[in-house]
Tab-separated table of C-alpha atoms and ligand atoms in Angstrom:
chain	number	residue	atom	x	y	z
A	546	UNK	CA	-51.410	186.167	-71.684
A	547	UNK	CA	-48.593	184.407	-73.549
A	548	UNK	CA	-48.553	180.637	-73.561
A	549	UNK	CA	-46.737	178.705	-70.883
A	550	UNK	CA	-43.600	177.031	-72.189
A	551	UNK	CA	-43.128	173.267	-71.853
A	552	UNK	CA	-39.812	171.554	-72.613
A	553	UNK	CA	-39.855	167.793	-73.158
A	554	UNK	CA	-36.392	166.210	-73.299
A	555	UNK	CA	-36.219	163.247	-75.653
A	556	UNK	CA	-39.248	164.904	-77.195
A	557	UNK	CA	-38.960	163.256	-80.595
A	558	UNK	CA	-38.972	159.677	-79.235
A	559	UNK	CA	-41.868	157.292	-78.670
A	560	UNK	CA	-43.239	158.511	-75.350
A	561	UNK	CA	-41.784	161.992	-75.935
A	562	UNK	CA	-43.809	162.538	-79.105
A	563	UNK	CA	-47.041	161.631	-77.320
A	564	UNK	CA	-46.187	164.022	-74.465
A	565	UNK	CA	-45.391	166.852	-76.907
A	566	UNK	CA	-48.700	166.375	-78.729
A	567	UNK	CA	-50.684	166.220	-75.498
A	568	UNK	CA	-49.083	169.361	-74.025
A	569	UNK	CA	-49.587	171.150	-77.342
A	570	UNK	CA	-53.286	170.237	-77.173
A	571	UNK	CA	-53.319	171.480	-73.576
A	572	UNK	CA	-52.284	174.916	-74.856
A	573	UNK	CA	-48.570	175.093	-74.084
A	574	UNK	CA	-45.841	176.351	-76.362
A	575	UNK	CA	-44.029	173.028	-76.596
A	576	UNK	CA	-40.310	172.600	-77.260
A	577	UNK	CA	-39.122	169.084	-78.087
A	578	UNK	CA	-35.581	168.563	-76.850
A	579	UNK	CA	-33.428	166.349	-79.074
A	580	UNK	CA	-29.801	165.473	-79.581
A	581	UNK	CA	-29.370	162.568	-82.022
A	582	UNK	CA	-25.580	162.858	-81.884
A	583	UNK	CA	-25.748	166.314	-83.437
A	584	UNK	CA	-27.692	165.148	-86.498
A	585	UNK	CA	-30.558	167.538	-87.049
A	586	UNK	CA	-32.254	166.027	-90.130
A	587	UNK	CA	-34.276	163.424	-88.261
A	588	UNK	CA	-35.632	165.991	-85.812
A	589	UNK	CA	-36.524	168.371	-88.625
A	590	UNK	CA	-38.358	165.580	-90.438
A	591	UNK	CA	-40.200	164.737	-87.195
A	592	UNK	CA	-41.197	168.387	-86.816
A	593	UNK	CA	-42.419	168.596	-90.411
A	594	UNK	CA	-44.435	165.408	-90.026
A	595	UNK	CA	-46.165	166.751	-86.903
A	596	UNK	CA	-46.776	170.105	-88.601
A	597	UNK	CA	-48.787	168.237	-91.260
A	598	UNK	CA	-51.011	166.962	-88.429
A	599	UNK	CA	-51.446	170.535	-87.163
A	600	UNK	CA	-48.876	170.502	-84.361
A	601	UNK	CA	-46.739	173.605	-84.065
A	602	UNK	CA	-43.863	172.258	-81.954
A	603	UNK	CA	-40.451	173.902	-81.654
A	604	UNK	CA	-37.170	171.984	-81.503
A	605	UNK	CA	-34.534	172.489	-78.817
A	606	UNK	CA	-31.139	171.023	-79.589
A	607	UNK	CA	-29.036	169.883	-76.650
A	608	UNK	CA	-26.889	167.032	-75.364
A	609	UNK	CA	-28.475	166.313	-71.990
A	610	UNK	CA	-25.274	164.688	-70.703
A	611	UNK	CA	-23.401	167.969	-71.126
A	612	UNK	CA	-23.954	170.957	-68.824
A	613	UNK	CA	-22.904	173.621	-71.348
A	614	UNK	CA	-25.072	172.134	-74.050
A	615	UNK	CA	-28.086	172.034	-71.677
A	616	UNK	CA	-27.406	175.635	-70.730
A	617	UNK	CA	-27.319	176.703	-74.389
A	618	UNK	CA	-30.598	174.839	-75.017
A	619	UNK	CA	-32.354	176.637	-72.140
A	620	UNK	CA	-30.933	180.034	-73.150
A	621	UNK	CA	-32.178	179.569	-76.730
A	622	UNK	CA	-35.656	178.701	-75.478
A	623	UNK	CA	-35.650	181.786	-73.253
A	624	UNK	CA	-34.701	183.969	-76.189
A	625	UNK	CA	-37.410	182.525	-78.442
A	626	UNK	CA	-40.299	181.914	-76.048
A	627	UNK	CA	-39.409	182.919	-72.493
A	628	UNK	CA	-38.410	180.764	-69.543
A	629	UNK	CA	-39.525	177.153	-69.159
A	630	UNK	CA	-42.680	176.667	-67.052
A	631	UNK	CA	-43.034	172.916	-67.437
A	632	UNK	CA	-40.007	170.640	-67.686
A	633	UNK	CA	-40.541	166.999	-68.592
A	634	UNK	CA	-37.339	165.018	-68.060
A	635	UNK	CA	-38.119	162.256	-70.509
A	636	UNK	CA	-34.845	161.652	-72.382
A	637	UNK	CA	-33.279	158.275	-71.675
A	638	UNK	CA	-31.450	155.259	-73.075
A	639	UNK	CA	-30.879	151.598	-72.288
A	640	UNK	CA	-27.632	149.620	-72.416
A	641	UNK	CA	-28.971	146.280	-71.211
A	642	UNK	CA	-26.740	143.430	-70.161
A	643	UNK	CA	-26.088	141.403	-67.036
A	644	UNK	CA	-23.803	142.998	-64.465
A	645	UNK	CA	-21.008	140.517	-65.070
A	646	UNK	CA	-20.741	141.829	-68.647
A	647	UNK	CA	-21.517	145.501	-68.006
A	648	UNK	CA	-18.645	147.829	-68.903
A	649	UNK	CA	-17.941	151.107	-67.081
A	650	UNK	CA	-18.963	152.879	-70.312
A	651	UNK	CA	-22.388	151.196	-70.285
A	652	UNK	CA	-22.818	152.248	-66.669
A	653	UNK	CA	-21.719	155.871	-67.099
A	654	UNK	CA	-23.620	156.411	-70.338
A	655	UNK	CA	-26.902	155.367	-68.737
A	656	UNK	CA	-26.351	157.268	-65.480
A	657	UNK	CA	-25.357	160.420	-67.395
A	658	UNK	CA	-28.246	160.295	-69.853
A	659	UNK	CA	-30.997	159.114	-67.512
A	660	UNK	CA	-30.080	160.708	-64.172
A	661	UNK	CA	-27.380	163.398	-64.326
A	662	UNK	CA	-29.376	165.042	-67.120
A	663	UNK	CA	-32.305	165.403	-64.720
A	664	UNK	CA	-30.088	167.396	-62.357
A	665	UNK	CA	-28.704	169.540	-65.205
A	666	UNK	CA	-32.044	170.451	-66.752
A	667	UNK	CA	-33.888	170.956	-63.481
A	668	UNK	CA	-31.048	173.062	-62.096
A	669	UNK	CA	-31.122	175.230	-65.218
A	670	UNK	CA	-34.855	175.994	-65.079
A	671	UNK	CA	-35.481	176.144	-61.341
A	672	UNK	CA	-34.384	179.727	-60.654
A	673	UNK	CA	-36.732	181.134	-63.289
A	674	UNK	CA	-39.565	179.039	-61.860
A	675	UNK	CA	-38.762	180.294	-58.349
A	676	UNK	CA	-38.879	183.853	-59.607
A	677	UNK	CA	-42.253	183.273	-61.304
A	678	UNK	CA	-43.523	181.331	-58.276
A	679	UNK	CA	-44.899	178.660	-60.587
A	680	UNK	CA	-43.459	175.573	-62.208
A	681	UNK	CA	-43.938	171.905	-62.954
A	682	UNK	CA	-41.170	169.308	-63.120
A	683	UNK	CA	-42.205	165.837	-64.278
A	684	UNK	CA	-39.584	163.091	-64.427
A	685	UNK	CA	-40.202	159.999	-66.508
A	686	UNK	CA	-38.798	157.092	-64.523
A	687	UNK	CA	-39.726	153.428	-65.075
A	688	UNK	CA	-41.320	150.364	-63.532
A	689	UNK	CA	-37.766	149.025	-63.572
A	690	UNK	CA	-36.645	151.778	-61.219
A	691	UNK	CA	-39.364	150.576	-58.838
A	692	UNK	CA	-38.832	146.833	-59.017
A	693	UNK	CA	-35.389	146.346	-60.632
A	694	UNK	CA	-34.955	144.349	-63.841
A	695	UNK	CA	-32.692	141.515	-64.887
A	696	UNK	CA	-30.106	142.990	-67.278
A	697	UNK	CA	-30.676	146.604	-66.223
A	698	UNK	CA	-28.495	147.360	-63.171
A	699	UNK	CA	-27.487	150.679	-64.753
A	700	UNK	CA	-30.977	151.658	-65.942
A	701	UNK	CA	-32.750	150.552	-62.752
A	702	UNK	CA	-30.230	152.494	-60.629
A	703	UNK	CA	-30.683	155.662	-62.704
A	704	UNK	CA	-34.473	155.423	-62.732
A	705	UNK	CA	-34.604	154.736	-58.982
A	706	UNK	CA	-32.337	157.747	-58.427
A	707	UNK	CA	-35.016	159.978	-59.911
A	708	UNK	CA	-37.322	159.316	-56.956
A	709	UNK	CA	-34.823	160.584	-54.387
A	710	UNK	CA	-34.035	163.601	-56.533
A	711	UNK	CA	-37.717	164.464	-57.034
A	712	UNK	CA	-38.554	164.103	-53.353
A	713	UNK	CA	-35.618	166.239	-52.218
A	714	UNK	CA	-36.230	169.044	-54.723
A	715	UNK	CA	-39.988	168.897	-54.120
A	716	UNK	CA	-39.354	169.879	-50.501
A	717	UNK	CA	-37.075	172.752	-51.486
A	718	UNK	CA	-39.529	174.400	-53.882
A	719	UNK	CA	-42.972	173.419	-52.547
A	720	UNK	CA	-43.666	176.807	-50.948
A	721	UNK	CA	-43.007	178.575	-54.273
A	722	UNK	CA	-45.760	177.007	-56.376
A	723	UNK	CA	-43.484	174.451	-57.985
A	724	UNK	CA	-44.234	170.732	-57.974
A	725	UNK	CA	-41.765	167.944	-58.705
A	726	UNK	CA	-43.166	164.517	-59.502
A	727	UNK	CA	-42.269	161.268	-61.192
A	728	UNK	CA	-44.192	159.030	-63.559
A	729	UNK	CA	-43.148	155.379	-63.812
A	730	UNK	CA	-44.302	153.806	-67.065
A	731	UNK	CA	-44.387	150.069	-67.412
A	732	UNK	CA	-43.670	148.488	-70.775
A	733	UNK	CA	-44.952	150.889	-73.435
A	734	UNK	CA	-45.160	150.022	-77.139
A	735	UNK	CA	-42.143	152.003	-78.410
A	736	UNK	CA	-38.911	151.195	-80.241
A	737	UNK	CA	-37.130	150.780	-76.875
A	738	UNK	CA	-39.262	147.725	-76.153
A	739	UNK	CA	-38.719	146.399	-79.670
A	740	UNK	CA	-34.983	146.188	-78.896
A	741	UNK	CA	-35.723	143.489	-76.304
A	742	UNK	CA	-35.413	140.025	-77.911
A	743	UNK	CA	-38.823	138.763	-79.066
A	744	UNK	CA	-38.964	135.763	-76.744
A	745	UNK	CA	-38.249	137.914	-73.674
A	746	UNK	CA	-40.672	140.554	-74.917
A	747	UNK	CA	-43.446	137.979	-75.121
A	748	UNK	CA	-42.629	136.752	-71.606
A	749	UNK	CA	-42.850	140.319	-70.328
A	750	UNK	CA	-46.181	140.873	-72.078
A	751	UNK	CA	-47.661	137.771	-70.490
A	752	UNK	CA	-46.730	139.161	-67.050
A	753	UNK	CA	-48.828	142.310	-67.551
A	754	UNK	CA	-52.284	141.798	-65.973
A	755	UNK	CA	-54.099	144.038	-68.478
A	756	UNK	CA	-52.690	141.762	-71.197
A	757	UNK	CA	-50.980	144.304	-73.423
A	758	UNK	CA	-48.196	146.869	-73.589
A	759	UNK	CA	-49.139	150.432	-72.731
A	760	UNK	CA	-49.670	153.156	-75.314
A	761	UNK	CA	-47.502	156.309	-75.263
A	762	UNK	CA	-50.671	158.424	-74.915
A	763	UNK	CA	-51.430	156.667	-71.644
A	764	UNK	CA	-48.231	158.147	-70.203
A	765	UNK	CA	-48.792	161.525	-71.861
A	766	UNK	CA	-52.146	161.881	-70.133
A	767	UNK	CA	-50.552	161.369	-66.707
A	768	UNK	CA	-47.948	164.021	-67.530
A	769	UNK	CA	-50.687	166.370	-68.686
A	770	UNK	CA	-52.494	165.938	-65.368
A	771	UNK	CA	-49.361	166.565	-63.272
A	772	UNK	CA	-48.413	169.591	-65.376
A	773	UNK	CA	-51.852	171.145	-65.000
A	774	UNK	CA	-53.108	173.822	-62.687
A	775	UNK	CA	-55.290	171.353	-60.771
A	776	UNK	CA	-52.389	169.158	-59.629
A	777	UNK	CA	-50.842	171.818	-57.386
A	778	UNK	CA	-51.272	169.741	-54.221
A	779	UNK	CA	-49.414	166.737	-55.655
A	780	UNK	CA	-45.660	166.945	-55.187
A	781	UNK	CA	-42.843	164.508	-54.466
A	782	UNK	CA	-45.170	161.791	-55.724
A	783	UNK	CA	-44.673	158.907	-58.101
A	784	UNK	CA	-47.489	157.701	-60.345
A	785	UNK	CA	-47.098	154.192	-61.725
A	786	UNK	CA	-48.751	153.389	-65.061
A	787	UNK	CA	-47.843	149.782	-65.783
A	788	UNK	CA	-50.984	147.764	-66.497
A	789	UNK	CA	-50.770	146.167	-63.067
A	790	UNK	CA	-47.385	144.541	-63.726
A	791	UNK	CA	-45.995	145.871	-60.448
A	792	UNK	CA	-48.195	146.913	-57.520
A	793	UNK	CA	-46.688	148.246	-54.337
B	2262	CAA	N1	-34.675	136.240	-65.107
B	2262	CAA	C1	-33.837	135.185	-64.886
B	2262	CAA	N2	-32.967	134.757	-65.805
B	2262	CAA	C2	-32.951	135.356	-66.986
B	2262	CAA	C3	-33.807	136.463	-67.282
B	2262	CAA	C4	-34.687	136.865	-66.276
B	2262	CAA	N3	-35.546	137.887	-66.470
B	2262	CAA	N4	-33.540	136.861	-68.548
B	2262	CAA	C5	-32.555	136.088	-69.010
B	2262	CAA	N5	-32.214	135.170	-68.087
B	2262	CAA	C6	-31.195	134.134	-68.192
B	2262	CAA	C7	-31.155	133.495	-69.579
B	2262	CAA	O1	-32.091	132.456	-69.669
B	2262	CAA	C8	-29.713	132.976	-69.645
B	2262	CAA	O2	-29.620	131.816	-68.874
B	2262	CAA	P1	-28.506	130.687	-69.155
B	2262	CAA	O3	-27.173	131.362	-69.046
B	2262	CAA	O4	-28.769	129.675	-68.097
B	2262	CAA	O5	-28.810	130.209	-70.549
B	2262	CAA	C9	-28.974	134.064	-68.929
B	2262	CAA	O6	-29.931	134.734	-68.058
B	2262	CAA	C10	-28.416	135.115	-69.884
B	2262	CAA	O7	-27.400	135.716	-69.194
B	2262	CAA	P2	-26.357	136.610	-69.962
B	2262	CAA	O8	-25.399	137.137	-68.950
B	2262	CAA	O9	-25.803	135.879	-71.132
B	2262	CAA	O10	-27.312	137.769	-70.464
B	2262	CAA	P3	-27.015	138.852	-71.546
B	2262	CAA	O11	-25.834	139.676	-71.211
B	2262	CAA	O12	-27.083	138.198	-72.886
B	2262	CAA	O13	-28.255	139.795	-71.353
B	2262	CAA	C11	-30.407	140.575	-71.597
B	2262	CAA	C12	-29.513	139.335	-71.579
B	2262	CAA	C13	-29.956	141.549	-72.679
B	2262	CAA	C14	-30.406	141.317	-70.281
B	2262	CAA	C15	-31.787	140.062	-71.905
B	2262	CAA	O14	-32.164	139.196	-70.855
B	2262	CAA	C16	-32.824	141.171	-72.002
B	2262	CAA	O15	-32.876	141.890	-72.972
B	2262	CAA	N6	-33.674	141.278	-70.990
B	2262	CAA	C17	-34.734	142.258	-70.969
B	2262	CAA	C18	-34.275	143.501	-70.277
B	2262	CAA	C19	-35.418	144.451	-70.238
B	2262	CAA	O16	-36.506	144.158	-69.769
B	2262	CAA	N7	-35.187	145.671	-70.721
B	2262	CAA	C20	-36.214	146.644	-70.742
B	2262	CAA	C21	-36.066	147.477	-71.952
B	2262	CAA	S1	-37.427	148.588	-72.158
B	2262	CAA	C22	-37.190	149.713	-70.974
B	2262	CAA	O17	-36.233	149.766	-70.302
B	2262	CAA	C23	-38.301	150.711	-70.833
B	2262	CAA	C24	-38.852	150.664	-69.476
B	2262	CAA	O18	-38.593	151.572	-68.701
B	2262	CAA	C25	-39.794	149.584	-69.088
């Protein structure tokens, strides 16, 4: 039997890389989605670096804020490997500032990248999954979609939107062997966190009961579980992995 195909958007980023490695180890043909403003060199270097560690991961170019570009990405994957069995909607950005300073561009950029992209990609893979009567959609949301965050009205709104989307689609496809779930990481040690000013970062760290930031692998393992055969009864759910920073 040929390998199941897993697409991870934002696959070359901090959490994305850990998810790609984990799903590769789980036996999937993994495709790391990337955009990088159309610059391919960084993604190729990432791929080469992982190849040295023994990871055979394909690259899938696509601007997740653009329907046609997403469509081309999915079509290329279908040509090379077959249709997508596991979609991890992981790509996302921040444009943090208080609402009084937030521009319409900062709002739209975050909503397009973090939420509209989830509709585009899921919409583009769902019919093939329905036909196969098997599929896994895992959306990477955030603790800040659950609790809100000072300086993140755009990001918190987009991440919270993922829950409604997942729960609605989960109901539509549940009888066809497809699950749709969300993972909500807390503060994970990646470059996104390093963009937060040091003083604020230290304050955030001190509010995490386990006393540290999370590791990307700790999110990847949750994704691996939800993507697996044994998680077929879990759908429309959200799993928080935040070191106890927000319990609800
Ligand atoms: N609660 C209350 N007040 C706060 C605050 C908070 N959490 N953070 C800052 N303030 C206060 C400041 O002390 C300052 O007060 P004064 O005006 O009295 O001096 C004021 O708010 C600053 O207001 P500004 O409008 O000037 O803020 P700004 O536009 O400069 O934005 C900020 C500041 C960029 C939002 C900064 O607070 C920040 O970076 N906060 C962290 C945001 C954050 O957690 N981002 C997460 C990134 S990682 C991620 O998103 C991944 C994930 O999923 C977890």
